[in-house]
Coordinates of C-alpha atoms in Angstrom, one line a residue:
Chain A
M262 CA -7.4 -30.7 -5.6
T263 CA -11.0 -30.4 -6.6
L264 CA -13.5 -28.0 -5.2
A265 CA -15.3 -30.9 -3.6
R266 CA -12.1 -31.9 -1.8
I267 CA -11.4 -28.4 -0.7
G268 CA -14.9 -28.2 0.7
A269 CA -14.4 -31.5 2.5
T270 CA -11.1 -30.2 3.9
V271 CA -12.9 -27.1 5.2
L272 CA -15.7 -29.0 6.7
M273 CA -13.4 -31.4 8.4
A274 CA -11.2 -28.7 9.8
A275 CA -11.5 -28.7 13.6
A276 CA -12.3 -25.5 15.3
L277 CA -9.0 -25.0 17.1
L278 CA -7.1 -22.5 18.9
T279 CA -3.8 -24.2 19.6
G280 CA -0.3 -23.9 20.6
C281 CA 1.9 -24.3 17.6
G282 CA 0.3 -27.0 15.6
G283 CA -1.2 -29.3 18.3
P284 CA -4.8 -30.2 17.9
N285 CA -7.4 -29.2 20.4
P286 CA -8.6 -32.2 22.4
T287 CA -11.6 -30.6 23.9
G288 CA -12.9 -27.6 21.9
T289 CA -13.9 -29.2 18.6
P290 CA -17.6 -29.0 17.9
S291 CA -19.3 -31.6 15.8
P292 CA -19.7 -29.8 12.5
T293 CA -22.7 -30.2 10.4
P294 CA -21.1 -30.5 7.0
A295 CA -23.6 -28.5 5.0
A296 CA -23.4 -25.5 7.3
A297 CA -20.1 -24.1 6.2
G298 CA -20.1 -25.5 2.7
G299 CA -18.5 -23.1 0.4
L300 CA -17.5 -20.7 3.2
A301 CA -13.8 -20.3 3.8
F302 CA -11.5 -17.6 5.0
I303 CA -8.9 -16.7 2.4
D304 CA -6.6 -14.6 4.7
T305 CA -4.1 -15.7 7.3
I306 CA -2.5 -13.1 9.5
L307 CA 0.1 -13.7 12.2
V308 CA 1.5 -11.0 14.3
P309 CA 4.5 -11.1 16.6
V310 CA 4.0 -8.9 19.6
R311 CA 5.3 -8.3 23.1
A312 CA 3.7 -9.7 26.2
D313 CA 2.1 -6.4 27.2
Q314 CA 0.8 -5.9 23.7
A315 CA -0.7 -9.4 23.7
A316 CA -2.6 -8.6 26.8
T317 CA -3.8 -5.3 25.3
G318 CA -5.1 -7.3 22.4
V319 CA -4.8 -7.4 18.6
V320 CA -7.6 -6.9 16.1
F321 CA -7.5 -9.1 13.1
G322 CA -9.5 -8.8 9.9
I323 CA -9.8 -11.8 7.6
R324 CA -11.8 -12.1 4.4
L325 CA -14.5 -14.6 3.9
Q326 CA -15.3 -16.3 0.7
N327 CA -18.4 -18.1 -0.5
S328 CA -17.5 -20.4 -3.3
S329 CA -20.8 -22.1 -3.4
S330 CA -23.5 -21.5 -5.9
H331 CA -26.0 -19.9 -3.5
S332 CA -26.1 -17.4 -0.7
R333 CA -25.3 -18.2 2.9
T334 CA -26.6 -16.3 5.8
I335 CA -24.5 -16.4 8.9
T336 CA -26.5 -16.0 12.1
S337 CA -23.8 -16.5 14.6
V338 CA -20.0 -16.4 14.7
Q339 CA -18.2 -18.1 17.6
P340 CA -14.4 -18.3 17.8
V341 CA -13.4 -21.4 19.7
V342 CA -11.0 -20.8 22.5
A343 CA -9.4 -23.8 24.0
I344 CA -6.6 -22.2 26.0
S345 CA -7.4 -20.6 29.2
G346 CA -6.2 -17.0 29.3
V347 CA -6.8 -16.5 25.6
T348 CA -9.9 -14.7 24.6
V349 CA -11.1 -14.2 21.1
K350 CA -14.2 -12.1 20.3
Y351 CA -16.0 -11.5 17.1
L352 CA -16.4 -7.8 16.6
G353 CA -18.3 -7.8 13.4
Y354 CA -18.0 -7.6 9.7
S355 CA -16.7 -4.9 7.4
D356 CA -17.1 -4.1 3.7
C357 CA -13.9 -2.1 4.0
S358 CA -15.4 1.0 2.4
K359 CA -14.1 3.1 5.3
G360 CA -10.9 1.2 5.9
C361 CA -10.3 -2.4 6.4
P362 CA -9.0 -4.0 9.6
G363 CA -5.9 -6.0 9.0
S364 CA -3.9 -6.2 12.2
E365 CA -3.8 -3.4 14.8
F366 CA -3.6 -3.0 18.5
W367 CA -6.7 -2.7 20.6
T368 CA -6.0 0.9 21.5
P369 CA -8.6 3.6 22.1
A370 CA -7.7 5.3 18.9
N371 CA -8.0 2.2 16.8
Q372 CA -11.3 1.3 18.6
A373 CA -12.7 4.6 17.5
S374 CA -11.6 3.9 13.9
L375 CA -13.1 0.4 14.0
K376 CA -16.5 1.8 14.9
G377 CA -16.7 3.4 11.5
Q378 CA -15.3 0.4 9.7
I379 CA -17.5 -2.3 11.0
N380 CA -20.9 -2.5 9.3
G381 CA -22.6 -5.0 11.6
T382 CA -22.4 -8.3 13.3
V383 CA -25.1 -10.8 12.4
P384 CA -27.0 -11.8 10.4
L385 CA -24.5 -11.6 7.5
T386 CA -25.5 -12.7 4.1
V387 CA -22.7 -13.8 1.8
P388 CA -23.7 -14.0 -1.8
P389 CA -22.2 -16.7 -4.0
G390 CA -18.7 -15.9 -5.2
H391 CA -18.5 -13.1 -2.6
V392 CA -15.1 -12.2 -1.2
K393 CA -15.8 -8.7 0.1
W394 CA -16.7 -9.3 3.7
T395 CA -14.0 -9.1 6.2
L396 CA -14.7 -10.6 9.6
V397 CA -13.1 -8.8 12.5
F398 CA -11.9 -10.5 15.6
L399 CA -10.1 -9.3 18.8
E400 CA -7.6 -11.6 20.4
Q401 CA -6.2 -11.0 23.8
V402 CA -3.7 -13.2 25.6
S403 CA -2.7 -12.8 29.2
A404 CA 1.0 -12.4 29.8
E405 CA 1.3 -15.7 31.6
V406 CA -0.4 -17.6 28.8
F407 CA 1.6 -15.7 26.3
Q408 CA 4.8 -17.1 27.6
A409 CA 3.5 -20.6 27.6
H410 CA 1.9 -20.5 24.1
P411 CA 4.2 -18.8 21.7
C412 CA 1.7 -19.3 18.8
A413 CA -1.8 -18.8 19.9
S414 CA -3.3 -19.0 16.5
V415 CA -7.0 -19.5 15.7
K416 CA -7.4 -22.0 13.0
S417 CA -11.1 -22.0 12.4
I418 CA -14.3 -20.3 13.4
T419 CA -17.6 -21.9 14.2
V420 CA -20.5 -20.3 12.4
R421 CA -24.2 -21.0 12.3
T422 CA -26.1 -20.4 9.2
S423 CA -29.8 -19.9 8.8
D424 CA -30.3 -22.8 6.5
D425 CA -28.0 -25.6 7.6
G426 CA -27.1 -25.3 11.2
T427 CA -23.6 -25.1 12.7
G428 CA -20.3 -25.8 11.0
T429 CA -16.7 -24.6 11.0
V430 CA -14.9 -22.4 8.7
G431 CA -11.2 -22.4 8.2
I432 CA -8.5 -21.4 5.7
V433 CA -8.5 -23.4 2.6
D434 CA -5.1 -24.8 3.0
G435 CA -5.5 -25.6 6.7
S436 CA -3.0 -23.0 7.9
A437 CA -3.7 -20.6 10.8
L438 CA -6.3 -18.0 10.3
F439 CA -4.9 -15.4 12.7
G440 CA -3.0 -15.2 15.9
I441 CA -0.6 -13.6 18.2
V442 CA 2.9 -15.0 18.3
T443 CA 5.9 -14.1 20.4
N444 CA 8.5 -13.6 17.7
E445 CA 9.4 -14.0 14.1
S446 CA 10.6 -17.6 14.5
D447 CA 7.4 -18.7 16.2
K448 CA 5.5 -17.3 13.3
Q449 CA 7.2 -19.6 10.9
R450 CA 6.1 -22.6 13.0
C451 CA 2.5 -21.8 13.3
Chain B
M62 CA 9.0 19.4 -13.2
A63 CA 5.3 19.3 -12.9
G64 CA 5.5 20.0 -9.2
R65 CA 7.9 22.8 -9.8
T66 CA 5.6 24.4 -12.3
K67 CA 2.7 24.0 -10.0
R68 CA 4.6 25.5 -7.2
L69 CA 5.4 28.5 -9.3
L70 CA 1.8 28.8 -10.3
I71 CA 0.8 28.8 -6.7
A72 CA 3.4 31.4 -5.9
A73 CA 2.1 33.5 -8.7
A74 CA -1.4 33.2 -7.2
L75 CA -0.1 34.4 -4.0
I76 CA 1.6 37.3 -5.6
S77 CA -1.7 38.4 -7.1
T78 CA -3.4 38.4 -3.7
T79 CA -0.8 39.6 -1.3
A80 CA 1.5 41.9 -3.3
P81 CA 0.6 45.5 -4.0
V82 CA -0.4 46.5 -7.5
W83 CA 2.6 47.6 -9.4
S84 CA 3.8 48.6 -12.8
P85 CA 7.2 47.0 -12.9
V86 CA 9.2 48.6 -15.6
A87 CA 7.9 52.0 -16.2
N88 CA 7.9 53.0 -12.6
A89 CA 11.1 51.2 -11.5
V90 CA 13.6 53.4 -9.8
A91 CA 17.2 52.3 -9.4
D92 CA 18.0 51.3 -5.9
T93 CA 20.3 53.8 -4.2
A94 CA 19.7 53.2 -0.6
T95 CA 20.4 49.5 0.1
P96 CA 22.3 47.4 -2.3
T97 CA 20.9 44.1 -1.2
I98 CA 17.8 42.2 -0.4
A99 CA 17.9 40.3 2.8
L100 CA 16.5 36.8 2.7
T101 CA 16.3 35.0 5.9
T102 CA 15.5 31.4 6.3
N103 CA 15.6 29.0 9.1
V104 CA 17.8 26.0 8.2
D105 CA 16.7 22.7 9.6
S106 CA 19.4 20.7 11.4
S107 CA 19.2 18.0 8.9
L108 CA 20.6 20.2 6.2
A109 CA 23.7 21.0 8.1
P110 CA 26.3 20.7 6.9
G111 CA 25.2 21.4 3.4
Q112 CA 25.1 24.1 0.9
W113 CA 22.7 26.8 -0.2
W114 CA 22.1 28.9 -3.2
V115 CA 19.6 31.4 -4.3
T116 CA 18.2 31.4 -7.8
F117 CA 16.2 34.0 -9.7
E118 CA 13.5 32.9 -12.1
D119 CA 11.4 34.9 -14.4
D120 CA 9.5 34.6 -17.6
T121 CA 12.4 35.8 -19.7
H122 CA 14.9 33.1 -18.6
V123 CA 14.5 29.5 -19.3
Q124 CA 17.0 28.5 -16.8
P125 CA 17.1 29.9 -13.3
L126 CA 20.0 32.2 -12.6
T127 CA 22.0 31.6 -9.5
L128 CA 22.4 34.8 -7.6
V129 CA 24.5 33.8 -4.6
S130 CA 25.6 30.6 -2.9
G131 CA 27.3 29.5 0.2
F132 CA 27.7 26.7 2.7
I133 CA 25.5 25.8 5.6
G134 CA 27.6 25.4 8.6
Q135 CA 25.0 24.9 11.3
A136 CA 21.3 24.9 11.8
G137 CA 19.4 28.0 12.6
P138 CA 18.6 31.3 10.9
L139 CA 20.5 32.0 7.8
T140 CA 20.5 35.4 6.3
V141 CA 21.4 35.7 2.6
A142 CA 22.3 39.0 1.0
I143 CA 21.0 39.1 -2.5
P144 CA 22.8 41.6 -4.7
Q145 CA 20.6 44.2 -6.3
T146 CA 21.0 43.9 -10.0
P147 CA 19.2 45.5 -12.9
L148 CA 17.7 42.1 -13.5
L149 CA 15.8 42.3 -10.3
T150 CA 14.4 45.7 -11.1
T151 CA 13.3 45.1 -14.6
S152 CA 11.8 41.6 -14.7
K153 CA 8.1 41.3 -14.8
V154 CA 7.4 38.1 -13.1
D155 CA 10.1 36.9 -10.8
F156 CA 10.7 34.5 -8.0
V157 CA 13.6 34.1 -5.7
V158 CA 14.1 30.5 -4.8
F159 CA 16.2 29.4 -1.9
H160 CA 17.8 26.0 -2.2
A161 CA 19.5 24.0 0.4
E162 CA 21.1 20.7 -0.2
R163 CA 22.6 18.0 1.8
T164 CA 24.8 15.4 0.1
I165 CA 24.0 11.8 0.9
D166 CA 26.7 10.2 -1.2
S167 CA 28.4 10.7 -4.5
T168 CA 25.3 10.2 -6.5
H169 CA 22.5 11.3 -4.2
A170 CA 21.6 14.5 -2.6
Q171 CA 18.5 15.8 -0.9
E172 CA 17.3 19.3 -1.6
M173 CA 14.8 21.6 -0.1
T174 CA 13.5 24.7 -1.8
A175 CA 11.5 27.6 -0.6
S176 CA 10.3 30.3 -3.0
I177 CA 9.0 33.7 -2.7
G178 CA 7.6 36.0 -5.2
L179 CA 9.2 39.4 -5.2
S180 CA 7.0 42.4 -4.6
P181 CA 8.2 45.7 -6.1
S182 CA 9.5 46.8 -2.8
M183 CA 11.5 43.6 -2.4
R184 CA 12.9 44.1 -5.8
S185 CA 14.2 47.5 -5.2
V186 CA 15.0 47.8 -1.6
G187 CA 14.6 51.2 -0.1
A188 CA 13.4 52.7 -3.3
S189 CA 10.2 54.7 -3.8
Y190 CA 7.8 53.7 -6.3
S191 CA 5.0 55.6 -7.9
L192 CA 2.3 53.1 -7.9
D193 CA -1.3 53.5 -6.9
Q194 CA 0.0 54.7 -3.6
P195 CA 3.5 55.4 -2.5
V196 CA 5.3 52.5 -0.9
V197 CA 8.3 52.8 1.2
A198 CA 9.5 49.5 2.4
T199 CA 12.0 48.1 4.6
V200 CA 12.4 44.6 3.3
L201 CA 12.8 41.5 5.2
A202 CA 11.5 38.5 3.4
T203 CA 11.2 35.7 5.8
V204 CA 10.8 32.2 4.6
T205 CA 10.5 29.9 7.5
Y206 CA 11.1 26.3 7.1
P207 CA 9.4 24.4 8.4
A208 CA 6.5 26.7 8.6
T209 CA 5.2 27.4 12.0
A210 CA 1.8 28.9 11.2
S211 CA -1.6 27.5 11.7
S212 CA -2.6 23.9 11.8
P213 CA -2.3 21.5 10.1
L214 CA 1.4 21.8 10.0
P215 CA 3.8 20.4 7.5
G216 CA 5.8 18.7 10.2
V217 CA 9.2 17.4 10.5
C218 CA 8.9 13.7 10.9
S219 CA 11.5 11.2 11.6
P220 CA 12.5 10.0 8.2
P221 CA 14.7 7.0 7.4
P222 CA 18.3 6.9 8.3
V223 CA 21.0 8.1 6.0
G224 CA 22.2 5.4 3.7
N225 CA 18.9 3.7 4.1
A226 CA 16.8 6.4 2.7
L227 CA 13.4 5.9 1.2
P228 CA 11.9 7.9 -1.5
G229 CA 8.9 9.7 -0.3
S230 CA 8.0 12.2 2.2
C231 CA 6.7 12.6 5.7
E232 CA 3.6 14.2 6.9
Q233 CA 2.4 15.3 10.2
F234 CA -1.3 15.7 10.7
G235 CA -3.6 17.0 13.3
A236 CA -3.5 19.9 15.6
D237 CA -1.5 17.9 18.1
G238 CA 0.7 16.3 15.4
A239 CA -0.5 12.9 16.4
V240 CA 0.1 11.3 13.0
D241 CA 3.5 11.2 11.6
A242 CA 3.5 9.3 8.5
F243 CA 5.8 8.4 5.7
R244 CA 4.6 8.2 2.2
G245 CA 6.8 5.8 0.4
N246 CA 7.6 4.4 -2.9
A247 CA 4.9 2.3 -4.3
Y248 CA 4.7 -1.0 -5.2
H249 CA 6.9 -2.1 -2.4
I250 CA 8.7 0.0 0.1
L251 CA 11.5 -1.0 2.3
G252 CA 10.0 -3.2 5.0
T253 CA 7.7 -5.2 2.9
A254 CA 8.4 -8.4 1.1
T255 CA 6.0 -10.4 -0.9
T256 CA 6.1 -14.0 -2.0
F257 CA 3.7 -14.8 -4.6
A258 CA 3.0 -18.4 -5.6
V259 CA 0.6 -20.1 -7.9
S260 CA -0.1 -23.8 -7.8
Y261 CA -2.6 -25.8 -9.6
G262 CA -3.8 -29.3 -9.8
N263 CA -5.5 -31.3 -12.5
T264 CA -7.8 -34.2 -12.0
Q265 CA -8.8 -36.2 -14.9
K266 CA -11.3 -38.9 -14.7
W267 CA -12.1 -41.2 -17.6
D268 CA -15.2 -43.3 -17.7
N269 CA -14.9 -45.8 -20.5
G270 CA -17.6 -48.1 -21.2
V271 CA -18.3 -50.7 -23.8
R272 CA -21.4 -52.5 -24.4
Y273 CA -21.9 -55.3 -26.8
N274 CA -25.2 -56.5 -27.6
A275 CA -25.7 -59.4 -29.9
T276 CA -29.2 -59.9 -31.0
T277 CA -31.0 -61.9 -33.4
T278 CA -33.4 -59.9 -35.4
G279 CA -36.2 -59.0 -33.4
D280 CA -35.0 -60.6 -30.2
N281 CA -32.9 -59.7 -27.3
G282 CA -29.3 -60.7 -27.4
S283 CA -28.0 -63.7 -25.7
F284 CA -25.4 -61.8 -23.8
S285 CA -24.1 -58.3 -23.1
I286 CA -20.9 -56.9 -21.7
N287 CA -20.7 -53.7 -19.8
G288 CA -17.7 -52.1 -18.2
N289 CA -15.9 -48.9 -17.3
T290 CA -12.6 -47.7 -16.2
S291 CA -11.8 -44.7 -14.1
I292 CA -8.4 -43.1 -14.3
E293 CA -7.5 -40.2 -12.1
D294 CA -4.4 -38.3 -12.7
T295 CA -3.4 -35.4 -10.6
S296 CA -0.5 -33.2 -11.4
T297 CA 0.7 -30.2 -9.7
G298 CA 3.0 -27.4 -10.6
G299 CA 3.3 -23.7 -10.5
T300 CA 5.7 -20.8 -9.9
D301 CA 7.1 -19.2 -6.9
T302 CA 8.3 -15.7 -7.2
T303 CA 9.7 -13.3 -4.7
W304 CA 9.0 -9.8 -5.7
P305 CA 11.9 -7.4 -5.5
V306 CA 12.1 -4.9 -2.7
L307 CA 14.1 -1.8 -2.7
G308 CA 16.6 -3.6 -0.5
D309 CA 17.6 -5.7 -3.4
P310 CA 20.9 -4.7 -4.9
Q311 CA 19.7 -4.7 -8.5
W312 CA 17.8 -1.5 -8.6
I313 CA 19.0 1.0 -11.0
D314 CA 18.2 4.6 -11.7
K315 CA 15.4 4.7 -14.3
N316 CA 17.0 7.5 -16.3
T317 CA 20.7 7.0 -16.0
G318 CA 20.9 3.3 -15.6
A319 CA 23.3 3.7 -12.7
Q320 CA 23.0 1.3 -9.9
V321 CA 21.4 2.9 -6.9
A322 CA 22.4 2.3 -3.3
P323 CA 20.3 -0.4 -1.7
D324 CA 17.1 0.8 -0.4
Y325 CA 17.5 4.1 -2.1
C326 CA 15.5 5.2 -5.1
P327 CA 15.3 8.8 -6.1
A328 CA 11.6 9.4 -6.2
S329 CA 11.8 12.2 -8.7
Q330 CA 13.4 9.9 -11.2
G331 CA 12.3 6.4 -10.4
C332 CA 14.1 3.1 -10.3
Q333 CA 13.7 0.0 -12.1
Y334 CA 14.7 -3.5 -11.2
A335 CA 17.6 -4.8 -13.2
G336 CA 17.1 -8.4 -12.4
T337 CA 16.6 -10.9 -15.2
D338 CA 13.1 -12.0 -14.4
T339 CA 10.1 -10.6 -16.0
I340 CA 8.9 -8.4 -13.3
H341 CA 11.4 -5.6 -13.5
E342 CA 8.9 -3.2 -14.9
W343 CA 7.1 -3.1 -11.6
G344 CA 10.0 -1.3 -10.1
K345 CA 9.1 1.8 -12.0
D346 CA 5.9 2.3 -10.2
Q347 CA 6.0 5.1 -7.8
W348 CA 3.8 7.0 -5.6
H349 CA 5.0 10.1 -3.9
Y350 CA 3.1 12.4 -1.6
S351 CA 4.4 15.7 -0.3
H352 CA 2.9 18.3 1.8
Q353 CA 4.4 21.7 1.0
A354 CA 4.2 25.1 2.5
N355 CA 4.6 28.2 0.5
T356 CA 5.2 31.4 2.5
T357 CA 5.1 34.9 1.2
C358 CA 5.6 37.9 3.3
S359 CA 4.3 41.4 2.7
A360 CA 6.2 44.4 3.8
V361 CA 3.5 46.8 2.9
I362 CA 2.0 47.0 6.3
S363 CA 4.1 47.1 9.4
P364 CA 4.6 44.8 11.1
L365 CA 5.6 42.3 8.5
T366 CA 2.8 39.9 7.6
C367 CA 3.4 36.5 6.1
T368 CA 1.0 34.2 4.3
T369 CA 1.6 30.5 4.2
T370 CA -0.2 28.3 1.8
Y371 CA -0.2 24.5 2.2
T372 CA -0.4 22.3 -0.8
D373 CA -0.6 18.6 -1.1
Y374 CA 1.0 17.0 -4.0
V375 CA 0.6 13.4 -5.1
Y376 CA 3.0 12.3 -7.8
D377 CA 1.9 9.2 -9.4
T378 CA 4.0 7.2 -11.8
L379 CA 2.6 4.0 -13.0
N380 CA 3.9 1.5 -15.5
N381 CA 1.2 -0.6 -17.0
G382 CA 3.4 -2.7 -19.1
G383 CA 4.9 -0.2 -21.4
T384 CA 2.8 3.0 -21.3
E385 CA 3.8 5.1 -18.4
Q386 CA 1.5 7.5 -16.9
L387 CA 2.7 10.5 -15.1
G388 CA 0.7 13.0 -13.4
D389 CA -0.8 14.5 -10.2
D390 CA -3.8 13.0 -8.8
P391 CA -5.2 15.4 -6.2
S392 CA -8.6 13.8 -6.3
G393 CA -7.7 11.6 -3.4
Y394 CA -7.9 8.3 -5.1
Y395 CA -4.6 7.5 -3.6
A396 CA -5.6 8.9 -0.2
D397 CA -3.0 10.1 2.1
V398 CA -2.6 8.7 5.6
A399 CA -4.4 11.6 7.2
Q400 CA -7.4 10.9 5.1
V401 CA -7.1 7.2 5.9
K402 CA -7.1 8.0 9.6
A403 CA -10.1 10.1 9.1
E404 CA -11.8 7.1 7.4
S405 CA -12.4 9.0 4.3
Y406 CA -11.2 6.3 2.0
G407 CA -11.7 2.6 2.0
H408 CA -9.7 -0.5 1.1
W409 CA -6.9 0.6 3.3
T410 CA -5.7 -2.0 5.7
P411 CA -3.4 -1.3 8.6
F412 CA -0.9 -3.9 9.7
I413 CA 1.3 -4.1 12.7
P414 CA 4.9 -4.2 11.7
G415 CA 6.1 -7.8 11.7
S416 CA 2.7 -9.1 10.5
T417 CA 2.5 -11.7 7.9
Q418 CA -0.6 -11.9 5.8
T419 CA -1.2 -14.8 3.5
T420 CA -4.1 -14.7 1.1
T421 CA -5.2 -17.8 -0.7
E422 CA -7.7 -17.7 -3.4
T423 CA -8.9 -20.7 -5.3
T424 CA -10.6 -21.0 -8.6
A425 CA -11.8 -24.1 -10.4
T426 CA -12.8 -25.0 -13.9
S427 CA -14.4 -28.2 -15.1
R428 CA -14.6 -29.6 -18.6
T429 CA -16.1 -32.8 -19.9
N430 CA -15.4 -34.5 -23.2
S431 CA -17.2 -37.5 -24.4
S432 CA -17.5 -39.6 -27.5
D433 CA -20.0 -42.1 -28.5
W434 CA -19.8 -44.6 -31.3
N435 CA -22.5 -46.9 -32.5
T436 CA -22.1 -49.6 -35.1
T437 CA -24.8 -51.8 -36.4
Y438 CA -24.5 -54.7 -38.6
N439 CA -26.8 -57.1 -40.3
T440 CA -25.4 -60.3 -41.9
G441 CA -28.8 -61.5 -42.7
L442 CA -28.7 -64.2 -40.2
F443 CA -27.6 -62.0 -37.3
S444 CA -28.0 -58.4 -36.7
G445 CA -26.4 -56.5 -33.8
S446 CA -24.9 -53.3 -32.6
I447 CA -21.8 -52.2 -30.8
N448 CA -21.9 -49.1 -28.7
F449 CA -18.8 -47.5 -27.3
V450 CA -19.1 -44.6 -25.0
S451 CA -16.1 -42.7 -23.5
S452 CA -16.3 -39.6 -21.4
M453 CA -13.6 -37.6 -19.7
T454 CA -14.0 -35.1 -17.0
E455 CA -11.2 -32.7 -16.3
E456 CA -11.3 -30.4 -13.3
T457 CA -8.6 -27.9 -12.8
T458 CA -8.1 -26.1 -9.5
A459 CA -5.8 -23.2 -9.2
S460 CA -4.7 -22.0 -5.9
V461 CA -3.1 -18.5 -5.7
K462 CA -1.2 -17.7 -2.6
D463 CA 0.2 -14.3 -1.9
T464 CA 2.2 -13.8 1.2
I465 CA 3.2 -10.4 2.4
V466 CA 5.6 -9.8 5.2
F467 CA 5.6 -6.4 6.8
R468 CA 9.0 -6.2 8.2
A469 CA 9.3 -4.8 11.6
L470 CA 11.6 -1.8 11.4
P471 CA 12.4 0.4 14.5
W472 CA 10.9 3.5 13.1
M473 CA 7.6 2.1 12.0
N474 CA 4.4 2.2 14.0
A475 CA 2.0 0.8 11.4
F476 CA 1.8 -0.2 7.8
Y477 CA -1.0 0.7 5.5
R478 CA -1.8 -1.3 2.5
Y479 CA -4.1 -0.2 -0.2
D480 CA -5.7 -2.9 -2.2
N481 CA -6.1 -1.4 -5.7
N482 CA -8.2 -4.3 -6.9
Y483 CA -10.1 -5.2 -3.9
D484 CA -13.3 -5.8 -5.8
G485 CA -12.3 -8.8 -7.7
V486 CA -9.0 -8.8 -9.5
V487 CA -6.5 -10.9 -7.7
F488 CA -3.4 -9.4 -9.2
G489 CA -3.2 -5.7 -8.9
H490 CA -1.1 -3.0 -7.6
D491 CA -0.9 -2.6 -3.9
W492 CA 0.2 0.7 -2.4
Y493 CA 1.9 1.0 0.8
T494 CA 2.6 3.7 3.3
C495 CA 3.8 3.5 6.9
E496 CA 3.4 5.5 10.0
W497 CA 6.2 6.6 12.2
A498 CA 6.6 5.1 15.6
A499 CA 6.2 7.6 18.3
G500 CA 9.3 8.2 20.2
Y501 CA 11.6 6.9 17.5
D502 CA 15.1 7.9 18.2
S503 CA 16.6 9.1 15.0
S504 CA 19.6 10.7 16.6
P505 CA 22.9 10.5 14.8
G506 CA 24.9 7.5 15.5
A507 CA 21.9 5.3 15.8
Y508 CA 20.1 5.6 12.6
G509 CA 21.7 8.7 11.1
T510 CA 20.5 12.2 10.9
P511 CA 17.0 12.6 9.6
P512 CA 16.4 14.9 6.7
P513 CA 13.3 17.1 6.8
C514 CA 10.1 15.8 5.4
S515 CA 9.5 17.6 2.3
V516 CA 13.1 17.4 1.2
L517 CA 12.8 13.8 0.2
G518 CA 11.7 13.1 -3.2
Q519 CA 11.8 16.6 -4.6

């Protein structure tokens, strides 16, 4: 697969938050192809939790890569949430110099640690070839929704860049970026 | 051995600051009042049943001498009577080391040690010495394990169950003991599994062109032919490798070659993977952290006063493909969990047990080859040229996928992963540690009897 094809795959990826695998019929923005060109997340994290933990929330950190030949400056980050009862919030970015968010519960102690780990929100400039920024998100799923959607994974994020407008960023192979799942078997199906 | 030496050095340092000045040989007086030295220790429940012995070490003996030994029947205070021998009264630098050991199986045992440096009064109980000032001592050397002095405490965590032991140690950090952490064997500890895969694709595109121009001298040709062909060939391939975990049955003791029990690797010796693939060397990598307490008590002043010194050890055994490096790294490069929690060191990433992290990194290279031939001819009547151009562009895309599964185990609260090559190198050593879940029930019958923290891996 060529870089161009990978880029096309990224650009065509719908901004989805789904049940296991189903496309989102309503929440897909119209991407401007150049906006996310070269930007992709290289991490996928799925976490099986209990219903009460899903409601408390899980923090996810996923690394962002800029494979293009020039810098990109992200001016807004907007997770797309299509399922009512699921909230996903962008907390900021981290250079991981004081610890790197991976997956952790949204507890007061972890919130205190995250304050020291997050460097900022936007704007975020990603130099070419850069893979050091980790974007941090909080996902919370109500207990009722959690039962109905065993795999509430977020598959791409809408970003706005200073030069090109709005586009979507996903994982290079199209798999889930991050999400809460009910158990181990659900994780395999995401 | 390095840790042992270090421990002794620390003990020696304590002697210099807490023991009275003494002239050991010239002023020694034979003990006539009390024939023994009483050594009292508090035996942790995890060591019962077990056995204990007391050794004596000094500069004149290469090997420690066993003074007394016995069995540990139950937890609680244990008083050991050390016979007074001429050895104790004539040695210059000496230590009494209390050992307690619990047998795991026929090939593995866990041992704790507690050492004290003997002051002159300890060495000759009840005797009077003519030192700088007269000392009359009633000796009771108390070595408390675990120490119960000031914070931070070397705590008793909830280590892994018997038969499923991990090399490493526990630590308890903070005044309230909020952090119980286990420092495990590095590259992979029980509870993590990694699948590593590389795939690549090649795309070749040929642009072949031929142009024929027939011209009369000085004129344009009457016809020309142009054409090209594009050929795209994509091939894929790669490798899929599942890295070994300590749960695999093919781990062997690095030194003896004996097969170790699944999920057990003696941290002081190391294990290696006996599988037939090429990655067995990785199994030698180890990382061990221990938090030790050294307690010495002075009987010079009544009441008895004890000094406890806490020391962190980091044992680091790496195998870089043939040259092993062994040594302590107290600089904090491999930060302990407490430091991680304090945000002192970066590139640590916590994960909820059960998490799966997949990292996909893609690289691409492009190469273009071309050739160009030109032929001209002149028959006198006709002159012309044939030009053949061929170019090939090859693009190679490599996709590297690394999937880590943090297995959910009942006693784990969180995993911590250290990315040793975060700044660019894809394939590097990762280091793991985990945090104990609060309220984990380690009672016998469920997951076995937990050994004390600093016993493991020593």
